[in-house]
mmCIF file of C-alpha atoms in Angstrom:
data_model
loop_
_atom_site.group_PDB
_atom_site.id
_atom_site.type_symbol
_atom_site.label_atom_id
_atom_site.label_comp_id
_atom_site.label_asym_id
_atom_site.label_seq_id
_atom_site.Cartn_x
_atom_site.Cartn_y
_atom_site.Cartn_z
ATOM 1 C CA MET A 1 38.914 -10.219 -47.618
ATOM 2 C CA LYS A 2 39.067 -13.957 -48.238
ATOM 3 C CA GLN A 3 42.460 -14.189 -46.467
ATOM 4 C CA LYS A 4 41.022 -12.377 -43.436
ATOM 5 C CA MET A 5 38.104 -14.802 -43.278
ATOM 6 C CA VAL A 6 40.482 -17.777 -43.418
ATOM 7 C CA ALA A 7 42.605 -16.297 -40.640
ATOM 8 C CA VAL A 8 39.546 -15.747 -38.438
ATOM 9 C CA PHE A 9 38.385 -19.299 -39.147
ATOM 10 C CA VAL A 10 41.783 -20.723 -38.149
ATOM 11 C CA VAL A 11 41.744 -18.774 -34.863
ATOM 12 C CA LEU A 12 38.196 -19.951 -34.092
ATOM 13 C CA VAL A 13 39.119 -23.565 -34.769
ATOM 14 C CA ALA A 14 42.196 -23.270 -32.530
ATOM 15 C CA HIS A 15 40.114 -21.860 -29.679
ATOM 16 C CA LEU A 16 37.515 -24.595 -30.197
ATOM 17 C CA LEU A 17 40.171 -27.321 -30.007
ATOM 18 C CA VAL A 18 41.580 -25.855 -26.779
ATOM 19 C CA PHE A 19 38.058 -25.630 -25.348
ATOM 20 C CA GLN A 20 37.267 -29.226 -26.314
ATOM 21 C CA SER A 21 40.542 -30.536 -24.855
ATOM 22 C CA ALA A 22 39.824 -28.713 -21.608
ATOM 23 C CA GLN A 23 36.263 -30.072 -21.548
ATOM 24 C CA ALA A 24 37.512 -33.657 -22.039
ATOM 25 C CA PHE A 25 40.246 -33.283 -19.430
ATOM 26 C CA PRO A 26 41.059 -35.439 -17.563
ATOM 27 C CA ASP A 27 40.298 -38.857 -19.009
ATOM 28 C CA ARG A 28 43.256 -40.747 -17.516
ATOM 29 C CA PRO A 29 45.524 -40.608 -14.422
ATOM 30 C CA ILE A 30 47.626 -37.507 -13.766
ATOM 31 C CA LYS A 31 51.266 -37.768 -12.720
ATOM 32 C CA LEU A 32 52.515 -35.327 -10.092
ATOM 33 C CA VAL A 33 56.310 -35.392 -10.059
ATOM 34 C CA VAL A 34 58.181 -34.509 -6.877
ATOM 35 C CA ALA A 35 61.765 -33.555 -7.685
ATOM 36 C CA SER A 36 63.097 -34.704 -4.294
ATOM 37 C CA PRO A 37 63.137 -37.956 -2.317
ATOM 38 C CA ALA A 38 60.163 -39.316 -0.391
ATOM 39 C CA GLY A 39 59.688 -37.854 3.067
ATOM 40 C CA GLY A 40 60.793 -34.300 2.304
ATOM 41 C CA PRO A 41 58.413 -31.306 2.516
ATOM 42 C CA PRO A 42 57.470 -31.231 -1.219
ATOM 43 C CA ASP A 43 56.713 -34.957 -1.117
ATOM 44 C CA VAL A 44 54.551 -34.632 1.999
ATOM 45 C CA MET A 45 52.709 -31.705 0.407
ATOM 46 C CA ALA A 46 52.069 -33.623 -2.829
ATOM 47 C CA ARG A 47 50.697 -36.668 -1.027
ATOM 48 C CA LEU A 48 48.548 -34.460 1.168
ATOM 49 C CA LEU A 49 46.839 -33.010 -1.915
ATOM 50 C CA SER A 50 46.788 -35.971 -4.312
ATOM 51 C CA ASP A 51 43.689 -37.778 -2.963
ATOM 52 C CA LYS A 52 41.663 -34.559 -2.705
ATOM 53 C CA MET A 53 42.641 -33.540 -6.224
ATOM 54 C CA ALA A 54 41.757 -37.010 -7.521
ATOM 55 C CA ALA A 55 38.293 -36.810 -5.971
ATOM 56 C CA SER A 56 37.704 -33.428 -7.620
ATOM 57 C CA LEU A 57 39.091 -34.392 -11.043
ATOM 58 C CA GLY A 58 37.643 -37.894 -11.210
ATOM 59 C CA GLN A 59 41.017 -39.438 -12.030
ATOM 60 C CA PRO A 60 43.904 -40.717 -9.862
ATOM 61 C CA VAL A 61 46.732 -38.294 -9.132
ATOM 62 C CA ILE A 62 49.889 -40.403 -8.848
ATOM 63 C CA VAL A 63 52.882 -38.978 -6.973
ATOM 64 C CA GLU A 64 56.240 -39.927 -8.488
ATOM 65 C CA ASN A 65 59.588 -39.047 -6.907
ATOM 66 C CA ARG A 66 62.367 -38.120 -9.346
ATOM 67 C CA ALA A 67 65.216 -36.784 -7.243
ATOM 68 C CA GLY A 68 68.726 -35.659 -8.100
ATOM 69 C CA ALA A 69 70.880 -32.653 -9.028
ATOM 70 C CA GLY A 70 69.107 -30.215 -6.750
ATOM 71 C CA GLY A 71 65.722 -31.152 -8.181
ATOM 72 C CA THR A 72 66.680 -30.324 -11.766
ATOM 73 C CA ILE A 73 66.258 -33.916 -13.007
ATOM 74 C CA GLY A 74 62.599 -34.114 -12.044
ATOM 75 C CA ALA A 75 61.808 -30.535 -13.040
ATOM 76 C CA ARG A 76 63.532 -30.907 -16.416
ATOM 77 C CA SER A 77 61.565 -34.094 -17.156
ATOM 78 C CA VAL A 78 58.311 -32.195 -16.667
ATOM 79 C CA ALA A 79 59.496 -29.227 -18.731
ATOM 80 C CA ALA A 80 60.005 -31.654 -21.639
ATOM 81 C CA ALA A 81 56.697 -33.522 -21.176
ATOM 82 C CA GLU A 82 53.613 -33.190 -23.347
ATOM 83 C CA PRO A 83 51.703 -29.991 -22.500
ATOM 84 C CA ASP A 84 48.424 -31.815 -21.929
ATOM 85 C CA GLY A 85 47.977 -31.457 -18.163
ATOM 86 C CA TYR A 86 48.778 -35.091 -17.377
ATOM 87 C CA THR A 87 52.318 -34.428 -16.132
ATOM 88 C CA LEU A 88 52.895 -31.839 -13.409
ATOM 89 C CA VAL A 89 55.621 -31.059 -10.911
ATOM 90 C CA MET A 90 55.305 -30.040 -7.288
ATOM 91 C CA GLY A 91 57.844 -27.256 -7.369
ATOM 92 C CA SER A 92 59.541 -25.552 -4.457
ATOM 93 C CA THR A 93 61.789 -22.584 -3.844
ATOM 94 C CA SER A 94 64.720 -24.960 -4.361
ATOM 95 C CA THR A 95 63.623 -26.540 -7.634
ATOM 96 C CA LEU A 96 61.945 -23.577 -9.329
ATOM 97 C CA LEU A 97 64.002 -20.588 -8.204
ATOM 98 C CA ILE A 98 67.393 -21.623 -6.838
ATOM 99 C CA ALA A 99 68.586 -24.700 -8.730
ATOM 100 C CA PRO A 100 68.118 -23.271 -12.255
ATOM 101 C CA ALA A 101 70.183 -20.234 -11.263
ATOM 102 C CA ILE A 102 72.972 -22.375 -9.808
ATOM 103 C CA TYR A 103 73.147 -25.321 -12.219
ATOM 104 C CA LYS A 104 74.504 -24.040 -15.521
ATOM 105 C CA ASN A 105 72.955 -26.979 -17.389
ATOM 106 C CA ALA A 106 69.597 -26.968 -15.592
ATOM 107 C CA GLY A 107 67.788 -26.472 -18.888
ATOM 108 C CA TYR A 108 64.908 -24.476 -17.432
ATOM 109 C CA HIS A 109 63.975 -21.577 -15.171
ATOM 110 C CA ALA A 110 60.809 -20.650 -13.288
ATOM 111 C CA GLY A 111 59.383 -18.880 -16.336
ATOM 112 C CA THR A 112 59.800 -21.993 -18.486
ATOM 113 C CA PHE A 113 56.779 -23.643 -16.902
ATOM 114 C CA ALA A 114 53.094 -22.920 -17.251
ATOM 115 C CA PRO A 115 51.939 -21.917 -13.740
ATOM 116 C CA VAL A 116 49.072 -23.931 -12.266
ATOM 117 C CA ALA A 117 48.598 -23.273 -8.552
ATOM 118 C CA ARG A 118 50.419 -21.953 -5.537
ATOM 119 C CA VAL A 119 49.996 -24.400 -2.669
ATOM 120 C CA ALA A 120 51.552 -23.280 0.601
ATOM 121 C CA ASP A 121 54.296 -21.335 2.329
ATOM 122 C CA SER A 122 56.378 -22.827 5.130
ATOM 123 C CA SER A 123 58.650 -21.250 7.704
ATOM 124 C CA GLU A 124 62.303 -22.240 7.833
ATOM 125 C CA VAL A 125 64.250 -22.656 11.053
ATOM 126 C CA LEU A 126 67.958 -22.684 11.868
ATOM 127 C CA ALA A 127 68.723 -25.557 14.259
ATOM 128 C CA VAL A 128 71.828 -27.116 15.727
ATOM 129 C CA HIS A 129 72.750 -30.424 17.314
ATOM 130 C CA PRO A 130 72.720 -30.177 21.151
ATOM 131 C CA SER A 131 76.484 -30.798 21.178
ATOM 132 C CA VAL A 132 76.978 -27.281 19.779
ATOM 133 C CA PRO A 133 77.394 -24.856 22.699
ATOM 134 C CA ALA A 134 75.085 -22.208 21.239
ATOM 135 C CA ARG A 135 71.597 -21.102 22.270
ATOM 136 C CA SER A 136 71.319 -18.164 19.872
ATOM 137 C CA VAL A 137 72.473 -17.188 16.409
ATOM 138 C CA ALA A 138 75.021 -14.833 17.948
ATOM 139 C CA GLU A 139 76.462 -17.673 20.036
ATOM 140 C CA LEU A 140 76.593 -19.954 16.973
ATOM 141 C CA ILE A 141 78.576 -17.305 15.108
ATOM 142 C CA GLY A 142 80.883 -17.005 18.098
ATOM 143 C CA VAL A 143 81.520 -20.762 18.053
ATOM 144 C CA ALA A 144 82.153 -20.710 14.296
ATOM 145 C CA LYS A 145 84.635 -17.820 14.596
ATOM 146 C CA SER A 146 86.489 -19.440 17.481
ATOM 147 C CA ARG A 147 86.776 -22.733 15.567
ATOM 148 C CA PRO A 148 86.978 -21.869 11.835
ATOM 149 C CA GLY A 149 85.901 -24.801 9.662
ATOM 150 C CA ALA A 150 85.034 -27.042 12.613
ATOM 151 C CA LEU A 151 81.270 -26.860 12.060
ATOM 152 C CA ASN A 152 79.492 -28.734 9.267
ATOM 153 C CA TYR A 153 76.121 -27.625 7.928
ATOM 154 C CA ALA A 154 73.849 -29.881 5.915
ATOM 155 C CA SER A 155 71.549 -29.356 2.985
ATOM 156 C CA ALA A 156 69.067 -31.396 0.968
ATOM 157 C CA GLY A 157 71.560 -31.242 -1.916
ATOM 158 C CA ILE A 158 73.602 -28.728 -3.880
ATOM 159 C CA GLY A 159 71.414 -25.878 -5.061
ATOM 160 C CA THR A 160 68.612 -26.458 -2.561
ATOM 161 C CA LEU A 161 67.178 -23.845 -0.230
ATOM 162 C CA PRO A 162 69.092 -25.074 2.871
ATOM 163 C CA HIS A 163 72.325 -24.825 0.854
ATOM 164 C CA LEU A 164 71.634 -21.203 -0.038
ATOM 165 C CA GLU A 165 70.604 -20.356 3.508
ATOM 166 C CA GLY A 166 73.823 -21.830 4.877
ATOM 167 C CA GLU A 167 75.960 -19.947 2.370
ATOM 168 C CA LEU A 168 74.036 -16.749 2.987
ATOM 169 C CA LEU A 169 74.650 -17.060 6.741
ATOM 170 C CA LYS A 170 78.355 -17.666 6.077
ATOM 171 C CA ALA A 171 78.578 -14.598 3.847
ATOM 172 C CA ARG A 172 76.598 -12.303 6.135
ATOM 173 C CA ALA A 173 78.307 -13.451 9.363
ATOM 174 C CA GLN A 174 81.757 -13.860 7.757
ATOM 175 C CA ILE A 175 82.265 -17.335 9.203
ATOM 176 C CA GLU A 176 83.603 -20.640 7.890
ATOM 177 C CA MET A 177 81.459 -23.790 7.865
ATOM 178 C CA ASN A 178 81.710 -26.887 5.690
ATOM 179 C CA HIS A 179 78.794 -27.788 3.420
ATOM 180 C CA VAL A 180 77.647 -31.429 3.521
ATOM 181 C CA PRO A 181 75.014 -32.127 0.822
ATOM 182 C CA TYR A 182 72.623 -35.037 1.355
ATOM 183 C CA ARG A 183 70.200 -36.607 -1.113
ATOM 184 C CA GLY A 184 67.160 -34.981 0.428
ATOM 185 C CA GLY A 185 65.777 -33.132 3.415
ATOM 186 C CA GLY A 186 64.943 -36.321 5.289
ATOM 187 C CA GLN A 187 68.523 -37.594 5.070
ATOM 188 C CA ALA A 188 69.902 -34.201 6.109
ATOM 189 C CA LEU A 189 67.691 -34.207 9.194
ATOM 190 C CA THR A 190 68.833 -37.740 10.045
ATOM 191 C CA GLY A 191 72.434 -36.555 9.758
ATOM 192 C CA LEU A 192 71.764 -33.688 12.158
ATOM 193 C CA LEU A 193 69.961 -35.916 14.667
ATOM 194 C CA GLY A 194 72.857 -38.371 14.564
ATOM 195 C CA GLY A 195 75.480 -35.676 15.050
ATOM 196 C CA GLU A 196 77.093 -36.293 11.654
ATOM 197 C CA ILE A 197 76.652 -32.579 11.007
ATOM 198 C CA GLN A 198 76.011 -29.762 13.466
ATOM 199 C CA VAL A 199 73.922 -27.115 11.680
ATOM 200 C CA LEU A 200 70.879 -27.220 9.400
ATOM 201 C CA PHE A 201 68.303 -24.849 7.955
ATOM 202 C CA SER A 202 65.078 -26.676 7.158
ATOM 203 C CA THR A 203 61.325 -26.295 7.379
ATOM 204 C CA LEU A 204 59.735 -25.908 10.775
ATOM 205 C CA THR A 205 57.646 -28.850 9.573
ATOM 206 C CA GLN A 206 60.536 -31.247 9.949
ATOM 207 C CA MET A 207 62.391 -29.736 12.864
ATOM 208 C CA LEU A 208 59.786 -28.750 15.445
ATOM 209 C CA PRO A 209 59.038 -32.200 16.950
ATOM 210 C CA TYR A 210 62.756 -32.738 17.585
ATOM 211 C CA ILE A 211 63.234 -29.212 18.932
ATOM 212 C CA ARG A 212 60.368 -29.759 21.346
ATOM 213 C CA ASP A 213 61.752 -33.037 22.688
ATOM 214 C CA GLY A 214 65.266 -31.615 23.069
ATOM 215 C CA ARG A 215 66.942 -33.693 20.373
ATOM 216 C CA LEU A 216 67.693 -30.487 18.453
ATOM 217 C CA ARG A 217 68.056 -26.857 19.484
ATOM 218 C CA GLY A 218 66.212 -24.240 17.452
ATOM 219 C CA LEU A 219 67.931 -20.862 17.183
ATOM 220 C CA ALA A 220 65.804 -18.726 14.854
ATOM 221 C CA VAL A 221 63.135 -18.804 12.150
ATOM 222 C CA THR A 222 63.609 -17.171 8.762
ATOM 223 C CA SER A 223 60.069 -15.821 8.425
ATOM 224 C CA ALA A 224 59.219 -12.124 8.738
ATOM 225 C CA ALA A 225 57.440 -12.709 12.062
ATOM 226 C CA ARG A 226 57.693 -15.332 14.776
ATOM 227 C CA SER A 227 55.847 -18.569 14.130
ATOM 228 C CA LYS A 228 52.684 -19.278 16.090
ATOM 229 C CA LEU A 229 53.927 -22.842 16.444
ATOM 230 C CA ALA A 230 57.188 -21.763 18.065
ATOM 231 C CA PRO A 231 56.661 -18.267 19.492
ATOM 232 C CA ASP A 232 59.763 -18.502 21.689
ATOM 233 C CA LEU A 233 62.059 -18.706 18.659
ATOM 234 C CA PRO A 234 63.233 -15.274 17.438
ATOM 235 C CA THR A 235 63.459 -14.405 13.758
ATOM 236 C CA MET A 236 66.761 -14.065 11.936
ATOM 237 C CA VAL A 237 66.009 -10.332 11.674
ATOM 238 C CA GLU A 238 65.625 -10.135 15.462
ATOM 239 C CA SER A 239 68.895 -12.051 15.701
ATOM 240 C CA GLY A 240 70.718 -9.248 13.918
ATOM 241 C CA PHE A 241 70.397 -10.238 10.251
ATOM 242 C CA ASP A 242 68.407 -7.565 8.484
ATOM 243 C CA GLN A 243 66.466 -8.830 5.429
ATOM 244 C CA PHE A 244 67.270 -12.479 6.181
ATOM 245 C CA ILE A 245 63.642 -13.329 5.422
ATOM 246 C CA ILE A 246 63.189 -16.565 3.509
ATOM 247 C CA THR A 247 60.010 -18.535 2.956
ATOM 248 C CA SER A 248 59.841 -21.997 1.463
ATOM 249 C CA ILE A 249 57.041 -22.117 -1.083
ATOM 250 C CA SER A 250 55.397 -25.055 -2.804
ATOM 251 C CA ALA A 251 53.614 -24.664 -6.121
ATOM 252 C CA ILE A 252 52.375 -26.858 -8.946
ATOM 253 C CA VAL A 253 53.504 -26.050 -12.481
ATOM 254 C CA ALA A 254 53.021 -27.719 -15.857
ATOM 255 C CA PRO A 255 55.014 -28.083 -19.094
ATOM 256 C CA PRO A 256 55.222 -24.928 -21.211
ATOM 257 C CA GLY A 257 52.271 -24.548 -23.548
ATOM 258 C CA THR A 258 49.737 -26.330 -21.329
ATOM 259 C CA PRO A 259 46.364 -24.714 -22.170
ATOM 260 C CA ILE A 260 45.009 -22.227 -19.663
ATOM 261 C CA GLY A 261 41.624 -24.024 -19.581
ATOM 262 C CA ILE A 262 43.291 -27.202 -18.322
ATOM 263 C CA ARG A 263 45.416 -25.266 -15.843
ATOM 264 C CA ARG A 264 42.343 -23.564 -14.432
ATOM 265 C CA GLN A 265 40.680 -26.951 -13.902
ATOM 266 C CA LEU A 266 43.754 -28.156 -12.046
ATOM 267 C CA ASN A 267 43.883 -24.911 -10.088
ATOM 268 C CA GLU A 268 40.285 -25.401 -8.955
ATOM 269 C CA ALA A 269 41.121 -28.922 -7.769
ATOM 270 C CA VAL A 270 44.107 -27.635 -5.759
ATOM 271 C CA THR A 271 42.124 -24.715 -4.314
ATOM 272 C CA GLY A 272 39.347 -27.094 -3.273
ATOM 273 C CA ALA A 273 41.852 -29.419 -1.607
ATOM 274 C CA LEU A 274 43.440 -26.526 0.296
ATOM 275 C CA ALA A 275 40.004 -25.409 1.530
ATOM 276 C CA SER A 276 39.284 -28.749 3.195
ATOM 277 C CA GLU A 277 39.485 -28.756 6.977
ATOM 278 C CA ASP A 278 41.729 -31.811 7.256
ATOM 279 C CA VAL A 279 44.268 -30.435 4.757
ATOM 280 C CA GLN A 280 44.377 -27.097 6.571
ATOM 281 C CA LEU A 281 44.857 -28.893 9.888
ATOM 282 C CA SER A 282 47.681 -30.996 8.442
ATOM 283 C CA LEU A 283 49.350 -27.900 6.971
ATOM 284 C CA SER A 284 49.084 -26.110 10.305
ATOM 285 C CA ARG A 285 50.734 -29.022 12.100
ATOM 286 C CA MET A 286 53.501 -28.918 9.495
ATOM 287 C CA GLY A 287 54.082 -25.218 10.044
ATOM 288 C CA GLY A 288 52.664 -24.415 6.617
ATOM 289 C CA GLU A 289 50.062 -21.916 5.489
ATOM 290 C CA ALA A 290 47.754 -22.505 2.529
ATOM 291 C CA ARG A 291 48.329 -19.865 -0.153
ATOM 292 C CA PRO A 292 45.961 -20.534 -3.069
ATOM 293 C CA ALA A 293 46.504 -18.312 -6.103
ATOM 294 C CA SER A 294 45.443 -18.223 -9.734
ATOM 295 C CA PRO A 295 47.829 -19.335 -12.494
ATOM 296 C CA GLU A 296 48.355 -15.683 -13.416
ATOM 297 C CA GLU A 297 49.119 -14.658 -9.822
ATOM 298 C CA LEU A 298 51.560 -17.535 -9.432
ATOM 299 C CA GLY A 299 53.304 -16.570 -12.664
ATOM 300 C CA SER A 300 53.773 -12.974 -11.484
ATOM 301 C CA TYR A 301 55.075 -14.135 -8.104
ATOM 302 C CA LEU A 302 57.627 -16.511 -9.626
ATOM 303 C CA ALA A 303 58.869 -13.826 -12.024
ATOM 304 C CA ALA A 304 59.516 -11.401 -9.141
ATOM 305 C CA GLU A 305 61.100 -14.058 -6.922
ATOM 306 C CA GLN A 306 63.367 -15.216 -9.748
ATOM 307 C CA GLN A 307 64.970 -11.772 -9.843
ATOM 308 C CA ARG A 308 65.280 -11.665 -6.036
ATOM 309 C CA TRP A 309 66.983 -15.053 -5.852
ATOM 310 C CA ALA A 310 69.332 -14.145 -8.678
ATOM 311 C CA ARG A 311 70.650 -11.305 -6.485
ATOM 312 C CA ILE A 312 71.025 -13.609 -3.456
ATOM 313 C CA ILE A 313 72.858 -16.254 -5.493
ATOM 314 C CA GLU A 314 75.176 -13.629 -6.918
ATOM 315 C CA ALA A 315 76.052 -12.613 -3.344
ATOM 316 C CA THR A 316 76.831 -16.208 -2.318
ATOM 317 C CA ARG A 317 78.777 -16.935 -5.557
ATOM 318 C CA ILE A 318 77.474 -20.502 -5.850
ATOM 319 C CA SER A 319 77.456 -22.237 -9.238
ATOM 320 C CA VAL A 320 77.551 -25.815 -10.442
ATOM 321 C CA ASP A 321 78.795 -26.853 -13.875
#
């Protein structure tokens, strides 16, 4: 009987400590790590939310870029941080789902982290430099087959979403293209605009202004339906690629073991930021859609997507030692 009372007391004390830590949180600045260079979609998303979150939490939210190795450097640093809610990472499809399945020494996977909040979904678009004589996906494939290995496609780095999309297109269309990895999405876009490379999958966010002014040519979006921002662009499914439906997500996660009380506070701050009119307007202009979700909902989503991406990566046979 005495042992049972001690056990109950220990559990009550543990719950009290978690409650008190959540009540005191936050009492100093919060660091939001972006595992890619400045200017890319995750970075823009983090900076869009940081001021709103800071106003809600009463403490600064400082965005810190830690790029490299497909996002694994920044993500791994957060996985190893103290689970106190003061170090977070703005994760993406690339950093949370793709890179850990490709990099053998990534040191984490999506389930490693404590989920905090889903932020937004963004459409991806396949675009080419105007020098490529193709105005559709079918025509691009025709060019690639007539000139094997002559086309170069860019990515934001090995193991990123654009890398997987390029390899998936190669596998599905049975074509040859050379992969040119850059150090981030911004640099990849610059390479495409300058004609250094000819093909790029990236967010509609980045590409649409250049597609509209004729500096790039959009061929198809990877979303399930056409984008309201670019209704003239067909989907990859319409272009003959069944199940080529890929959405770029952004989500905030914390080190494993971060208390749920703290994560719910952070979730409320993110949800409040996403509800603001100016954030929604900015997301809309970027081609993004706010997708607030609870920590539990985010965790379930990431678990399902991890299995889906494992199958895609197996089909593309990409791995990095």
